[in-house]
Amino acid sequence: MSNGDLLHIEPLELKFQFELKKQIACSLQLTNKSDNYVAFKVKTTNPKKYCVRPNTGIVVPHSTCDVIVTMQAQKEAPPDMQCKDKFLLQCAIASPGATPKDITPEMFNKESGNRVEESKLKVVYVSPPQPPSPVQEGSEEGSSPRASVSENGAVNSSDFNNVSRAFVDSQDNSSETKALISKLTEEKNSAIQLNNKLQQELELLRREHKRGHGGIPLMYVVIIGFIGILLGYILKKT
């Protein structure tokens, strides 16, 4: 803040968040802590680039006035984001009850013996703030659920319990699946062994039939057929 006797100016640097092809504005606050009416006038080294509203005015005693400085849209960024533009704010004592219509160039002429204060303001370009990176809600597909953490760093107990239950359920399902596969494998191996045994007995009966020219008992054939059907069902199931 400037420590002038007539006006306090804040800030003394005009900071513009520079973006191409976009008008950018910043503000000045002029504070009159005296008992006098104070006239002010704002000048710039590059009047085509900036628009100042109001560029002249009256600040009544013990009050403030805001001045808006707008930079026109720029097509190119300056090298290294450096700017050489400057502003000059002049202020002088005005007559009591003065209005902006009463301001004349002569009021800011030091050679006429008027009390004139001047403040030089620099122009600074700053990069615009980067938007926050998006945060995906929930866990990603294929990833395990995660427990949330509160602001004080403690893990949310309910979320932790949910994660634990989900993990235990997955472990239980995995154990049941492994047990079922193991059981079906044992049944399949037993069925294969039984089939081999029946094939051997059937071959043995065929040989005895050829030797004795006798017939195979009907009940034995039925039993073998039933066992074959059962074996086929088990093999199909596995």
PDB file of C-alpha atoms in Angstrom:
ATOM      1  CA  MET A   1       0.000   0.000   0.000  1.00  0.00           C
ATOM      2  CA  SER A   2       1.259   3.488  -0.885  1.00  0.00           C
ATOM      3  CA  ASN A   3       1.769   5.839   2.056  1.00  0.00           C
ATOM      4  CA  GLY A   4       0.848   9.070   0.246  1.00  0.00           C
ATOM      5  CA  ASP A   5      -0.661  11.848   2.311  1.00  0.00           C
ATOM      6  CA  LEU A   6      -3.622  12.305  -0.036  1.00  0.00           C
ATOM      7  CA  LEU A   7      -4.505   8.769  -1.149  1.00  0.00           C
ATOM      8  CA  HIS A   8      -3.492   5.286  -0.081  1.00  0.00           C
ATOM      9  CA  ILE A   9      -3.258   2.957  -3.087  1.00  0.00           C
ATOM     10  CA  GLU A  10      -3.579  -0.802  -2.957  1.00  0.00           C
ATOM     11  CA  PRO A  11      -1.951  -2.663  -4.600  1.00  0.00           C
ATOM     12  CA  LEU A  12       1.056  -0.982  -6.162  1.00  0.00           C
ATOM     13  CA  GLU A  13       1.365  -3.791  -8.744  1.00  0.00           C
ATOM     14  CA  LEU A  14      -1.370  -4.535 -11.266  1.00  0.00           C
ATOM     15  CA  LYS A  15      -1.422  -8.331 -11.498  1.00  0.00           C
ATOM     16  CA  PHE A  16      -3.182  -9.867 -14.497  1.00  0.00           C
ATOM     17  CA  GLN A  17      -3.810 -13.609 -14.787  1.00  0.00           C
ATOM     18  CA  PHE A  18      -2.662 -13.733 -18.392  1.00  0.00           C
ATOM     19  CA  GLU A  19      -4.655 -15.798 -20.889  1.00  0.00           C
ATOM     20  CA  LEU A  20      -4.545 -15.517 -24.676  1.00  0.00           C
ATOM     21  CA  LYS A  21      -7.558 -14.053 -26.492  1.00  0.00           C
ATOM     22  CA  LYS A  22      -9.312 -13.096 -23.260  1.00  0.00           C
ATOM     23  CA  GLN A  23      -9.977  -9.773 -21.556  1.00  0.00           C
ATOM     24  CA  ILE A  24      -8.532  -9.672 -18.048  1.00  0.00           C
ATOM     25  CA  ALA A  25      -9.322  -7.165 -15.304  1.00  0.00           C
ATOM     26  CA  CYS A  26      -7.844  -6.200 -11.963  1.00  0.00           C
ATOM     27  CA  SER A  27      -8.769  -3.493  -9.484  1.00  0.00           C
ATOM     28  CA  LEU A  28      -7.186  -0.688  -7.517  1.00  0.00           C
ATOM     29  CA  GLN A  29      -8.548   0.640  -4.238  1.00  0.00           C
ATOM     30  CA  LEU A  30      -7.996   4.312  -3.479  1.00  0.00           C
ATOM     31  CA  THR A  31      -8.514   5.340   0.163  1.00  0.00           C
ATOM     32  CA  ASN A  32      -8.853   8.934   1.315  1.00  0.00           C
ATOM     33  CA  LYS A  33      -8.167   9.216   5.042  1.00  0.00           C
ATOM     34  CA  SER A  34      -7.899  12.992   5.007  1.00  0.00           C
ATOM     35  CA  ASP A  35     -10.497  15.700   5.489  1.00  0.00           C
ATOM     36  CA  ASN A  36     -10.006  16.986   1.926  1.00  0.00           C
ATOM     37  CA  TYR A  37     -11.720  16.179  -1.342  1.00  0.00           C
ATOM     38  CA  VAL A  38      -9.080  14.502  -3.508  1.00  0.00           C
ATOM     39  CA  ALA A  39      -9.108  14.354  -7.297  1.00  0.00           C
ATOM     40  CA  PHE A  40      -7.249  11.565  -9.113  1.00  0.00           C
ATOM     41  CA  LYS A  41      -6.227  10.742 -12.656  1.00  0.00           C
ATOM     42  CA  VAL A  42      -4.814   7.459 -14.061  1.00  0.00           C
ATOM     43  CA  LYS A  43      -2.400   7.377 -17.020  1.00  0.00           C
ATOM     44  CA  THR A  44      -0.697   4.463 -18.774  1.00  0.00           C
ATOM     45  CA  THR A  45       2.205   4.018 -21.188  1.00  0.00           C
ATOM     46  CA  ASN A  46      -0.005   1.827 -23.419  1.00  0.00           C
ATOM     47  CA  PRO A  47      -3.497   3.403 -23.589  1.00  0.00           C
ATOM     48  CA  LYS A  48      -4.637   1.204 -26.517  1.00  0.00           C
ATOM     49  CA  LYS A  49      -4.007  -1.950 -24.523  1.00  0.00           C
ATOM     50  CA  TYR A  50      -5.805  -0.986 -21.306  1.00  0.00           C
ATOM     51  CA  CYS A  51      -9.165   0.439 -20.367  1.00  0.00           C
ATOM     52  CA  VAL A  52      -9.400   2.284 -17.013  1.00  0.00           C
ATOM     53  CA  ARG A  53     -12.787   2.973 -15.411  1.00  0.00           C
ATOM     54  CA  PRO A  54     -12.951   5.547 -14.004  1.00  0.00           C
ATOM     55  CA  ASN A  55      -9.710   7.105 -15.207  1.00  0.00           C
ATOM     56  CA  THR A  56     -10.539  10.324 -13.299  1.00  0.00           C
ATOM     57  CA  GLY A  57     -12.645  10.932 -10.223  1.00  0.00           C
ATOM     58  CA  ILE A  58     -13.143  12.454  -6.790  1.00  0.00           C
ATOM     59  CA  VAL A  59     -12.584  10.591  -3.521  1.00  0.00           C
ATOM     60  CA  VAL A  60     -14.533  12.285  -0.750  1.00  0.00           C
ATOM     61  CA  PRO A  61     -13.044  12.488   2.770  1.00  0.00           C
ATOM     62  CA  HIS A  62     -12.730   9.214   4.696  1.00  0.00           C
ATOM     63  CA  SER A  63     -13.972   7.008   1.855  1.00  0.00           C
ATOM     64  CA  THR A  64     -12.654   4.634  -0.805  1.00  0.00           C
ATOM     65  CA  CYS A  65     -12.970   4.367  -4.572  1.00  0.00           C
ATOM     66  CA  ASP A  66     -12.404   1.282  -6.724  1.00  0.00           C
ATOM     67  CA  VAL A  67     -10.744   1.625 -10.119  1.00  0.00           C
ATOM     68  CA  ILE A  68     -11.055  -1.246 -12.624  1.00  0.00           C
ATOM     69  CA  VAL A  69      -8.224  -1.742 -15.109  1.00  0.00           C
ATOM     70  CA  THR A  70      -9.051  -4.058 -18.023  1.00  0.00           C
ATOM     71  CA  MET A  71      -6.430  -5.453 -20.380  1.00  0.00           C
ATOM     72  CA  GLN A  72      -7.676  -6.116 -23.888  1.00  0.00           C
ATOM     73  CA  ALA A  73      -7.471  -9.649 -25.301  1.00  0.00           C
ATOM     74  CA  GLN A  74      -3.950 -10.463 -26.475  1.00  0.00           C
ATOM     75  CA  LYS A  75      -3.099 -12.653 -29.456  1.00  0.00           C
ATOM     76  CA  GLU A  76       0.439 -13.476 -28.333  1.00  0.00           C
ATOM     77  CA  ALA A  77       2.097 -14.044 -24.975  1.00  0.00           C
ATOM     78  CA  PRO A  78       5.057 -11.785 -24.136  1.00  0.00           C
ATOM     79  CA  PRO A  79       8.517 -13.399 -23.848  1.00  0.00           C
ATOM     80  CA  ASP A  80       9.028 -14.913 -20.403  1.00  0.00           C
ATOM     81  CA  MET A  81       5.686 -13.418 -19.303  1.00  0.00           C
ATOM     82  CA  GLN A  82       7.405 -10.071 -18.703  1.00  0.00           C
ATOM     83  CA  CYS A  83       5.570  -6.778 -19.205  1.00  0.00           C
ATOM     84  CA  LYS A  84       7.084  -3.298 -19.432  1.00  0.00           C
ATOM     85  CA  ASP A  85       3.802  -1.406 -19.276  1.00  0.00           C
ATOM     86  CA  LYS A  86       3.394   1.069 -16.429  1.00  0.00           C
ATOM     87  CA  PHE A  87       0.679   3.221 -14.891  1.00  0.00           C
ATOM     88  CA  LEU A  88       0.881   6.618 -13.249  1.00  0.00           C
ATOM     89  CA  LEU A  89      -1.720   7.702 -10.699  1.00  0.00           C
ATOM     90  CA  GLN A  90      -1.844  11.427  -9.940  1.00  0.00           C
ATOM     91  CA  CYS A  91      -3.883  12.952  -7.132  1.00  0.00           C
ATOM     92  CA  ALA A  92      -4.434  16.538  -5.985  1.00  0.00           C
ATOM     93  CA  ILE A  93      -6.586  18.394  -3.492  1.00  0.00           C
ATOM     94  CA  ALA A  94      -9.924  19.510  -4.893  1.00  0.00           C
ATOM     95  CA  SER A  95     -12.309  22.123  -3.632  1.00  0.00           C
ATOM     96  CA  PRO A  96     -14.908  20.997  -1.055  1.00  0.00           C
ATOM     97  CA  GLY A  97     -17.957  19.447  -2.697  1.00  0.00           C
ATOM     98  CA  ALA A  98     -16.161  18.940  -5.998  1.00  0.00           C
ATOM     99  CA  THR A  99     -17.466  16.368  -8.508  1.00  0.00           C
ATOM    100  CA  PRO A 100     -15.745  14.553 -11.397  1.00  0.00           C
ATOM    101  CA  LYS A 101     -17.089  17.257 -13.745  1.00  0.00           C
ATOM    102  CA  ASP A 102     -14.980  19.813 -11.887  1.00  0.00           C
ATOM    103  CA  ILE A 103     -11.700  18.029 -12.669  1.00  0.00           C
ATOM    104  CA  THR A 104      -9.403  19.883 -15.077  1.00  0.00           C
ATOM    105  CA  PRO A 105      -5.893  19.090 -16.382  1.00  0.00           C
ATOM    106  CA  GLU A 106      -4.645  22.191 -14.609  1.00  0.00           C
ATOM    107  CA  MET A 107      -5.332  20.570 -11.213  1.00  0.00           C
ATOM    108  CA  PHE A 108      -2.482  18.071 -11.851  1.00  0.00           C
ATOM    109  CA  ASN A 109       0.031  20.675 -13.051  1.00  0.00           C
ATOM    110  CA  LYS A 110       2.837  21.043 -10.534  1.00  0.00           C
ATOM    111  CA  GLU A 111       4.190  24.134 -12.248  1.00  0.00           C
ATOM    112  CA  SER A 112       1.023  25.985 -11.295  1.00  0.00           C
ATOM    113  CA  GLY A 113       1.907  25.521  -7.660  1.00  0.00           C
ATOM    114  CA  ASN A 114      -0.652  22.790  -7.016  1.00  0.00           C
ATOM    115  CA  ARG A 115       0.078  20.022  -4.553  1.00  0.00           C
ATOM    116  CA  VAL A 116       0.229  16.871  -6.689  1.00  0.00           C
ATOM    117  CA  GLU A 117       1.206  13.374  -5.567  1.00  0.00           C
ATOM    118  CA  GLU A 118       2.227  10.714  -8.077  1.00  0.00           C
ATOM    119  CA  SER A 119       2.488   6.941  -7.737  1.00  0.00           C
ATOM    120  CA  LYS A 120       3.957   4.630 -10.362  1.00  0.00           C
ATOM    121  CA  LEU A 121       2.355   1.206 -10.747  1.00  0.00           C
ATOM    122  CA  LYS A 122       3.981  -1.796 -12.443  1.00  0.00           C
ATOM    123  CA  VAL A 123       2.168  -4.425 -14.496  1.00  0.00           C
ATOM    124  CA  VAL A 124       2.812  -8.080 -13.635  1.00  0.00           C
ATOM    125  CA  TYR A 125       1.585 -11.119 -15.570  1.00  0.00           C
ATOM    126  CA  VAL A 126       0.852 -14.271 -13.606  1.00  0.00           C
ATOM    127  CA  SER A 127      -0.155 -17.692 -14.885  1.00  0.00           C
ATOM    128  CA  PRO A 128      -3.795 -18.677 -14.279  1.00  0.00           C
ATOM    129  CA  PRO A 129      -4.373 -21.267 -11.545  1.00  0.00           C
ATOM    130  CA  GLN A 130      -4.384 -24.849 -12.750  1.00  0.00           C
ATOM    131  CA  PRO A 131      -7.690 -26.708 -12.326  1.00  0.00           C
ATOM    132  CA  PRO A 132      -7.596 -29.562  -9.831  1.00  0.00           C
ATOM    133  CA  SER A 133      -7.085 -32.991 -11.257  1.00  0.00           C
ATOM    134  CA  PRO A 134     -10.257 -35.036 -11.386  1.00  0.00           C
ATOM    135  CA  VAL A 135     -10.633 -37.674  -8.695  1.00  0.00           C
ATOM    136  CA  GLN A 136     -12.502 -40.813  -9.597  1.00  0.00           C
ATOM    137  CA  GLU A 137     -15.278 -41.721  -7.229  1.00  0.00           C
ATOM    138  CA  GLY A 138     -15.125 -45.255  -5.927  1.00  0.00           C
ATOM    139  CA  SER A 139     -12.566 -47.859  -6.865  1.00  0.00           C
ATOM    140  CA  GLU A 140     -11.446 -48.525 -10.409  1.00  0.00           C
ATOM    141  CA  GLU A 141     -12.793 -51.504 -12.264  1.00  0.00           C
ATOM    142  CA  GLY A 142     -10.846 -54.592 -11.426  1.00  0.00           C
ATOM    143  CA  SER A 143      -9.241 -53.128  -8.328  1.00  0.00           C
ATOM    144  CA  SER A 144      -9.970 -54.130  -4.773  1.00  0.00           C
ATOM    145  CA  PRO A 145     -12.154 -51.870  -2.617  1.00  0.00           C
ATOM    146  CA  ARG A 146     -10.387 -49.379  -0.388  1.00  0.00           C
ATOM    147  CA  ALA A 147     -11.241 -48.079   3.034  1.00  0.00           C
ATOM    148  CA  SER A 148     -11.757 -44.317   3.255  1.00  0.00           C
ATOM    149  CA  VAL A 149      -9.615 -42.125   5.480  1.00  0.00           C
ATOM    150  CA  SER A 150     -11.105 -39.308   7.541  1.00  0.00           C
ATOM    151  CA  GLU A 151      -9.680 -35.789   7.729  1.00  0.00           C
ATOM    152  CA  ASN A 152      -7.723 -36.583  10.904  1.00  0.00           C
ATOM    153  CA  GLY A 153      -6.040 -39.554   9.212  1.00  0.00           C
ATOM    154  CA  ALA A 154      -8.124 -42.303  10.901  1.00  0.00           C
ATOM    155  CA  VAL A 155      -9.470 -45.148   8.808  1.00  0.00           C
ATOM    156  CA  ASN A 156     -13.268 -45.256   8.616  1.00  0.00           C
ATOM    157  CA  SER A 157     -14.229 -48.331  10.630  1.00  0.00           C
ATOM    158  CA  SER A 158     -17.399 -49.124   8.680  1.00  0.00           C
ATOM    159  CA  ASP A 159     -15.561 -49.052   5.368  1.00  0.00           C
ATOM    160  CA  PHE A 160     -12.796 -51.193   6.843  1.00  0.00           C
ATOM    161  CA  ASN A 161     -15.343 -53.766   8.046  1.00  0.00           C
ATOM    162  CA  ASN A 162     -16.969 -53.839   4.620  1.00  0.00           C
ATOM    163  CA  VAL A 163     -13.617 -54.447   2.986  1.00  0.00           C
ATOM    164  CA  SER A 164     -12.801 -57.199   5.492  1.00  0.00           C
ATOM    165  CA  ARG A 165     -16.138 -58.944   4.916  1.00  0.00           C
ATOM    166  CA  ALA A 166     -15.704 -58.742   1.160  1.00  0.00           C
ATOM    167  CA  PHE A 167     -12.231 -60.251   1.449  1.00  0.00           C
ATOM    168  CA  VAL A 168     -13.420 -63.069   3.756  1.00  0.00           C
ATOM    169  CA  ASP A 169     -16.383 -63.827   1.475  1.00  0.00           C
ATOM    170  CA  SER A 170     -14.081 -64.048  -1.517  1.00  0.00           C
ATOM    171  CA  GLN A 171     -11.779 -66.367   0.433  1.00  0.00           C
ATOM    172  CA  ASP A 172     -14.741 -68.551   1.494  1.00  0.00           C
ATOM    173  CA  ASN A 173     -16.040 -68.754  -2.056  1.00  0.00           C
ATOM    174  CA  SER A 174     -12.592 -69.682  -3.267  1.00  0.00           C
ATOM    175  CA  SER A 175     -12.294 -72.441  -0.638  1.00  0.00           C
ATOM    176  CA  GLU A 176     -15.720 -73.855  -1.502  1.00  0.00           C
ATOM    177  CA  THR A 177     -14.862 -73.864  -5.196  1.00  0.00           C
ATOM    178  CA  LYS A 178     -11.570 -75.655  -4.567  1.00  0.00           C
ATOM    179  CA  ALA A 179     -13.307 -78.259  -2.373  1.00  0.00           C
ATOM    180  CA  LEU A 180     -15.982 -78.888  -5.021  1.00  0.00           C
ATOM    181  CA  ILE A 181     -13.386 -79.279  -7.755  1.00  0.00           C
ATOM    182  CA  SER A 182     -11.397 -81.675  -5.593  1.00  0.00           C
ATOM    183  CA  LYS A 183     -14.486 -83.760  -4.841  1.00  0.00           C
ATOM    184  CA  LEU A 184     -15.526 -83.942  -8.494  1.00  0.00           C
ATOM    185  CA  THR A 185     -12.002 -84.930  -9.468  1.00  0.00           C
ATOM    186  CA  GLU A 186     -12.012 -87.784  -6.958  1.00  0.00           C
ATOM    187  CA  GLU A 187     -15.399 -88.963  -8.241  1.00  0.00           C
ATOM    188  CA  LYS A 188     -14.140 -88.815 -11.797  1.00  0.00           C
ATOM    189  CA  ASN A 189     -11.031 -90.871 -10.944  1.00  0.00           C
ATOM    190  CA  SER A 190     -13.163 -93.425  -9.074  1.00  0.00           C
ATOM    191  CA  ALA A 191     -15.540 -93.687 -12.014  1.00  0.00           C
ATOM    192  CA  ILE A 192     -12.637 -94.223 -14.408  1.00  0.00           C
ATOM    193  CA  GLN A 193     -11.190 -96.953 -12.175  1.00  0.00           C
ATOM    194  CA  LEU A 194     -14.624 -98.607 -11.914  1.00  0.00           C
ATOM    195  CA  ASN A 195     -15.077 -98.464 -15.671  1.00  0.00           C
ATOM    196  CA  ASN A 196     -11.694-100.082 -16.210  1.00  0.00           C
ATOM    197  CA  LYS A 197     -12.578-102.807 -13.723  1.00  0.00           C
ATOM    198  CA  LEU A 198     -15.924-103.471 -15.420  1.00  0.00           C
ATOM    199  CA  GLN A 199     -14.244-103.634 -18.806  1.00  0.00           C
ATOM    200  CA  GLN A 200     -11.825-106.213 -17.465  1.00  0.00           C
ATOM    201  CA  GLU A 201     -14.663-108.313 -15.935  1.00  0.00           C
ATOM    202  CA  LEU A 202     -16.721-108.039 -19.118  1.00  0.00           C
ATOM    203  CA  GLU A 203     -13.772-109.225 -21.172  1.00  0.00           C
ATOM    204  CA  LEU A 204     -13.284-112.072 -18.728  1.00  0.00           C
ATOM    205  CA  LEU A 205     -16.948-113.100 -19.071  1.00  0.00           C
ATOM    206  CA  ARG A 206     -16.694-113.019 -22.836  1.00  0.00           C
ATOM    207  CA  ARG A 207     -13.729-115.361 -22.729  1.00  0.00           C
ATOM    208  CA  GLU A 208     -15.545-117.779 -20.381  1.00  0.00           C
ATOM    209  CA  HIS A 209     -18.586-117.630 -22.645  1.00  0.00           C
ATOM    210  CA  LYS A 210     -16.515-118.639 -25.609  1.00  0.00           C
ATOM    211  CA  ARG A 211     -15.029-121.528 -23.678  1.00  0.00           C
ATOM    212  CA  GLY A 212     -18.250-122.864 -22.162  1.00  0.00           C
ATOM    213  CA  HIS A 213     -20.633-121.712 -24.874  1.00  0.00           C
ATOM    214  CA  GLY A 214     -22.908-120.540 -22.094  1.00  0.00           C
ATOM    215  CA  GLY A 215     -24.800-117.236 -21.831  1.00  0.00           C
ATOM    216  CA  ILE A 216     -24.121-114.275 -19.623  1.00  0.00           C
ATOM    217  CA  PRO A 217     -26.706-113.947 -16.817  1.00  0.00           C
ATOM    218  CA  LEU A 218     -29.289-111.283 -17.663  1.00  0.00           C
ATOM    219  CA  MET A 219     -29.085-109.697 -14.209  1.00  0.00           C
ATOM    220  CA  TYR A 220     -25.337-109.229 -14.588  1.00  0.00           C
ATOM    221  CA  VAL A 221     -25.827-107.481 -17.927  1.00  0.00           C
ATOM    222  CA  VAL A 222     -28.437-105.174 -16.400  1.00  0.00           C
ATOM    223  CA  ILE A 223     -26.134-104.284 -13.513  1.00  0.00           C
ATOM    224  CA  ILE A 224     -23.269-103.544 -15.892  1.00  0.00           C
ATOM    225  CA  GLY A 225     -25.544-101.359 -18.045  1.00  0.00           C
ATOM    226  CA  PHE A 226     -26.774 -99.412 -15.020  1.00  0.00           C
ATOM    227  CA  ILE A 227     -23.238 -98.837 -13.814  1.00  0.00           C
ATOM    228  CA  GLY A 228     -22.268 -97.659 -17.315  1.00  0.00           C
ATOM    229  CA  ILE A 229     -25.136 -95.127 -17.360  1.00  0.00           C
ATOM    230  CA  LEU A 230     -24.142 -93.866 -13.903  1.00  0.00           C
ATOM    231  CA  LEU A 231     -20.533 -93.582 -14.993  1.00  0.00           C
ATOM    232  CA  GLY A 232     -21.531 -91.554 -18.081  1.00  0.00           C
ATOM    233  CA  TYR A 233     -23.587 -89.178 -15.939  1.00  0.00           C
ATOM    234  CA  ILE A 234     -20.675 -88.616 -13.545  1.00  0.00           C
ATOM    235  CA  LEU A 235     -18.226 -87.994 -16.376  1.00  0.00           C
ATOM    236  CA  LYS A 236     -20.630 -85.550 -18.021  1.00  0.00           C
ATOM    237  CA  LYS A 237     -21.084 -83.678 -14.709  1.00  0.00           C
ATOM    238  CA  THR A 238     -17.353 -83.229 -14.213  1.00  0.00           C
TER     239      THR A 238
END
